[in-house]
Amino acid sequence: MDKRDLTLNELMVFQSEVRAHEKSAAIAYLMLVGGHLGVHRFYLKRTGTAIAQLILFLVTTGGYALTVLGSAVESEALTLFSLLLLVVPGLVLFIWIIVDLFLMPRMVREYNEKVEQHIIAQIIQHRQHMHMQPQSPGTL
C-alpha cells in the first residue's frame, strides 16, 4: 500500500507526520562539515557507520598526538608507529567523506522513504483497529 490509497484525512495526517520526521539534504550536507566525526551519519540514523567514522577520527587524532610525543622524546620507533596511526585511518576517513558527498542524496532519500513507509504502516494499523471496534448502539 502507498499514500495514493489513503483517505483525505489519512493523507493530511501522513503529510504532517512526514514533515515532522523527514531529514533535509541541506542539513545533512552542513553536517558533513563535521563529517570526520560521523555527525551526518548520526543525523540519518546510520549509527554503525557513524561510530566507525568517529573511531577512525579518534585513532587519527591519537596518531597525531603520538607523533607529537614521539618527536618530542626523539623516539624514531614511536614516531614511525604514530605516523602510521595518523596516515592510514586519516586517509581512509578522508576518502570515505569524499564518497559520502556523492552518497548523501541517496542516504537522505532512503531515510525519508523509510519514514514514509513506517507512517503508512501506522495509519493502516490504526484504520484496521478502528474497523474492528464494535459500533455503539444508535450509530449507523
PDB file of N, CA, C and O in Angstrom, residues 6 20-22 28 49-50 54 57 59-60 68-70 72 78 88-89 92 108 113 116 131:
ATOM      1  N   LEU A   6      -4.606   6.270   0.626  1.00  0.00           N
ATOM      2  CA  LEU A   6      -5.067   6.867   1.871  1.00  0.00           C
ATOM      3  C   LEU A   6      -6.275   7.769   1.628  1.00  0.00           C
ATOM      4  O   LEU A   6      -6.399   8.392   0.568  1.00  0.00           O
ATOM      5  N   ALA A  20       7.266  16.236   9.968  1.00  0.00           N
ATOM      6  CA  ALA A  20       7.851  16.282  11.311  1.00  0.00           C
ATOM      7  C   ALA A  20       9.066  15.367  11.452  1.00  0.00           C
ATOM      8  O   ALA A  20       9.927  15.618  12.291  1.00  0.00           O
ATOM      9  N   HIS A  21       9.151  14.321  10.628  1.00  0.00           N
ATOM     10  CA  HIS A  21      10.199  13.320  10.810  1.00  0.00           C
ATOM     11  C   HIS A  21      11.219  13.224   9.672  1.00  0.00           C
ATOM     12  O   HIS A  21      12.249  12.582   9.827  1.00  0.00           O
ATOM     13  N   GLU A  22      10.937  13.834   8.527  1.00  0.00           N
ATOM     14  CA  GLU A  22      11.866  13.683   7.408  1.00  0.00           C
ATOM     15  C   GLU A  22      13.157  14.462   7.654  1.00  0.00           C
ATOM     16  O   GLU A  22      13.205  15.384   8.448  1.00  0.00           O
ATOM     17  N   ALA A  28      21.984  17.733   6.147  1.00  0.00           N
ATOM     18  CA  ALA A  28      22.942  16.623   6.113  1.00  0.00           C
ATOM     19  C   ALA A  28      24.269  17.075   5.510  1.00  0.00           C
ATOM     20  O   ALA A  28      25.342  16.709   6.000  1.00  0.00           O
ATOM     21  N   THR A  49      27.852   3.018  11.000  1.00  0.00           N
ATOM     22  CA  THR A  49      28.907   3.656  10.201  1.00  0.00           C
ATOM     23  C   THR A  49      29.322   4.999  10.792  1.00  0.00           C
ATOM     24  O   THR A  49      30.464   5.418  10.629  1.00  0.00           O
ATOM     25  N   ALA A  50      28.414   5.653  11.505  1.00  0.00           N
ATOM     26  CA  ALA A  50      28.773   6.906  12.179  1.00  0.00           C
ATOM     27  C   ALA A  50      29.799   6.630  13.276  1.00  0.00           C
ATOM     28  O   ALA A  50      30.785   7.362  13.414  1.00  0.00           O
ATOM     29  N   LEU A  54      33.669   7.929  13.610  1.00  0.00           N
ATOM     30  CA  LEU A  54      34.136   8.554  14.843  1.00  0.00           C
ATOM     31  C   LEU A  54      35.383   7.838  15.370  1.00  0.00           C
ATOM     32  O   LEU A  54      36.348   8.478  15.792  1.00  0.00           O
ATOM     33  N   PHE A  57      38.347   8.769  13.327  1.00  0.00           N
ATOM     34  CA  PHE A  57      38.799  10.102  13.714  1.00  0.00           C
ATOM     35  C   PHE A  57      39.611  10.057  15.003  1.00  0.00           C
ATOM     36  O   PHE A  57      40.665  10.687  15.114  1.00  0.00           O
ATOM     37  N   VAL A  59      41.258   7.501  16.279  1.00  0.00           N
ATOM     38  CA  VAL A  59      42.541   6.836  16.040  1.00  0.00           C
ATOM     39  C   VAL A  59      43.505   7.802  15.349  1.00  0.00           C
ATOM     40  O   VAL A  59      44.685   7.881  15.694  1.00  0.00           O
ATOM     41  N   THR A  60      42.982   8.549  14.370  1.00  0.00           N
ATOM     42  CA  THR A  60      43.814   9.528  13.664  1.00  0.00           C
ATOM     43  C   THR A  60      44.313  10.602  14.633  1.00  0.00           C
ATOM     44  O   THR A  60      45.490  10.983  14.603  1.00  0.00           O
ATOM     45  N   VAL A  68      53.433  13.844  17.833  1.00  0.00           N
ATOM     46  CA  VAL A  68      53.983  14.989  18.569  1.00  0.00           C
ATOM     47  C   VAL A  68      54.832  14.491  19.736  1.00  0.00           C
ATOM     48  O   VAL A  68      55.954  14.962  19.946  1.00  0.00           O
ATOM     49  N   LEU A  69      54.304  13.504  20.467  1.00  0.00           N
ATOM     50  CA  LEU A  69      55.030  12.947  21.603  1.00  0.00           C
ATOM     51  C   LEU A  69      56.323  12.259  21.143  1.00  0.00           C
ATOM     52  O   LEU A  69      57.384  12.437  21.752  1.00  0.00           O
ATOM     53  N   GLY A  70      56.223  11.501  20.047  1.00  0.00           N
ATOM     54  CA  GLY A  70      57.391  10.791  19.530  1.00  0.00           C
ATOM     55  C   GLY A  70      58.485  11.728  19.080  1.00  0.00           C
ATOM     56  O   GLY A  70      59.674  11.457  19.280  1.00  0.00           O
ATOM     57  N   ALA A  72      58.881  14.726  20.299  1.00  0.00           N
ATOM     58  CA  ALA A  72      59.349  15.433  21.498  1.00  0.00           C
ATOM     59  C   ALA A  72      60.363  14.592  22.267  1.00  0.00           C
ATOM     60  O   ALA A  72      61.349  15.120  22.790  1.00  0.00           O
ATOM     61  N   LEU A  78      58.583   5.201  17.881  1.00  0.00           N
ATOM     62  CA  LEU A  78      57.281   5.769  18.262  1.00  0.00           C
ATOM     63  C   LEU A  78      56.778   6.727  17.189  1.00  0.00           C
ATOM     64  O   LEU A  78      55.595   6.719  16.850  1.00  0.00           O
ATOM     65  N   VAL A  88      47.123   6.240   7.889  1.00  0.00           N
ATOM     66  CA  VAL A  88      46.218   5.215   7.338  1.00  0.00           C
ATOM     67  C   VAL A  88      44.759   5.503   7.677  1.00  0.00           C
ATOM     68  O   VAL A  88      43.929   5.628   6.766  1.00  0.00           O
ATOM     69  N   PRO A  89      44.375   5.602   8.959  1.00  0.00           N
ATOM     70  CA  PRO A  89      42.959   5.881   9.228  1.00  0.00           C
ATOM     71  C   PRO A  89      42.536   7.267   8.728  1.00  0.00           C
ATOM     72  O   PRO A  89      41.393   7.454   8.303  1.00  0.00           O
ATOM     73  N   VAL A  92      41.788   6.857   5.036  1.00  0.00           N
ATOM     74  CA  VAL A  92      40.529   6.110   4.874  1.00  0.00           C
ATOM     75  C   VAL A  92      39.352   7.027   5.167  1.00  0.00           C
ATOM     76  O   VAL A  92      38.360   7.070   4.416  1.00  0.00           O
ATOM     77  N   VAL A 108      19.705  10.327   2.199  1.00  0.00           N
ATOM     78  CA  VAL A 108      18.568  11.131   2.667  1.00  0.00           C
ATOM     79  C   VAL A 108      17.268  10.584   2.082  1.00  0.00           C
ATOM     80  O   VAL A 108      16.272  10.416   2.797  1.00  0.00           O
ATOM     81  N   GLU A 113      12.160   7.706   2.696  1.00  0.00           N
ATOM     82  CA  GLU A 113      11.261   6.655   2.213  1.00  0.00           C
ATOM     83  C   GLU A 113      10.901   5.685   3.339  1.00  0.00           C
ATOM     84  O   GLU A 113       9.754   5.254   3.444  1.00  0.00           O
ATOM     85  N   GLU A 116       8.319   7.377   5.470  1.00  0.00           N
ATOM     86  CA  GLU A 116       7.004   7.326   4.824  1.00  0.00           C
ATOM     87  C   GLU A 116       6.365   5.951   4.974  1.00  0.00           C
ATOM     88  O   GLU A 116       5.181   5.850   5.310  1.00  0.00           O
ATOM     89  N   HIS A 131     -11.765  -0.324  12.425  1.00  0.00           N
ATOM     90  CA  HIS A 131     -12.790  -1.179  11.810  1.00  0.00           C
ATOM     91  C   HIS A 131     -13.145  -2.355  12.708  1.00  0.00           C
ATOM     92  O   HIS A 131     -14.241  -2.886  12.612  1.00  0.00           O
TER      93      HIS A 131
END
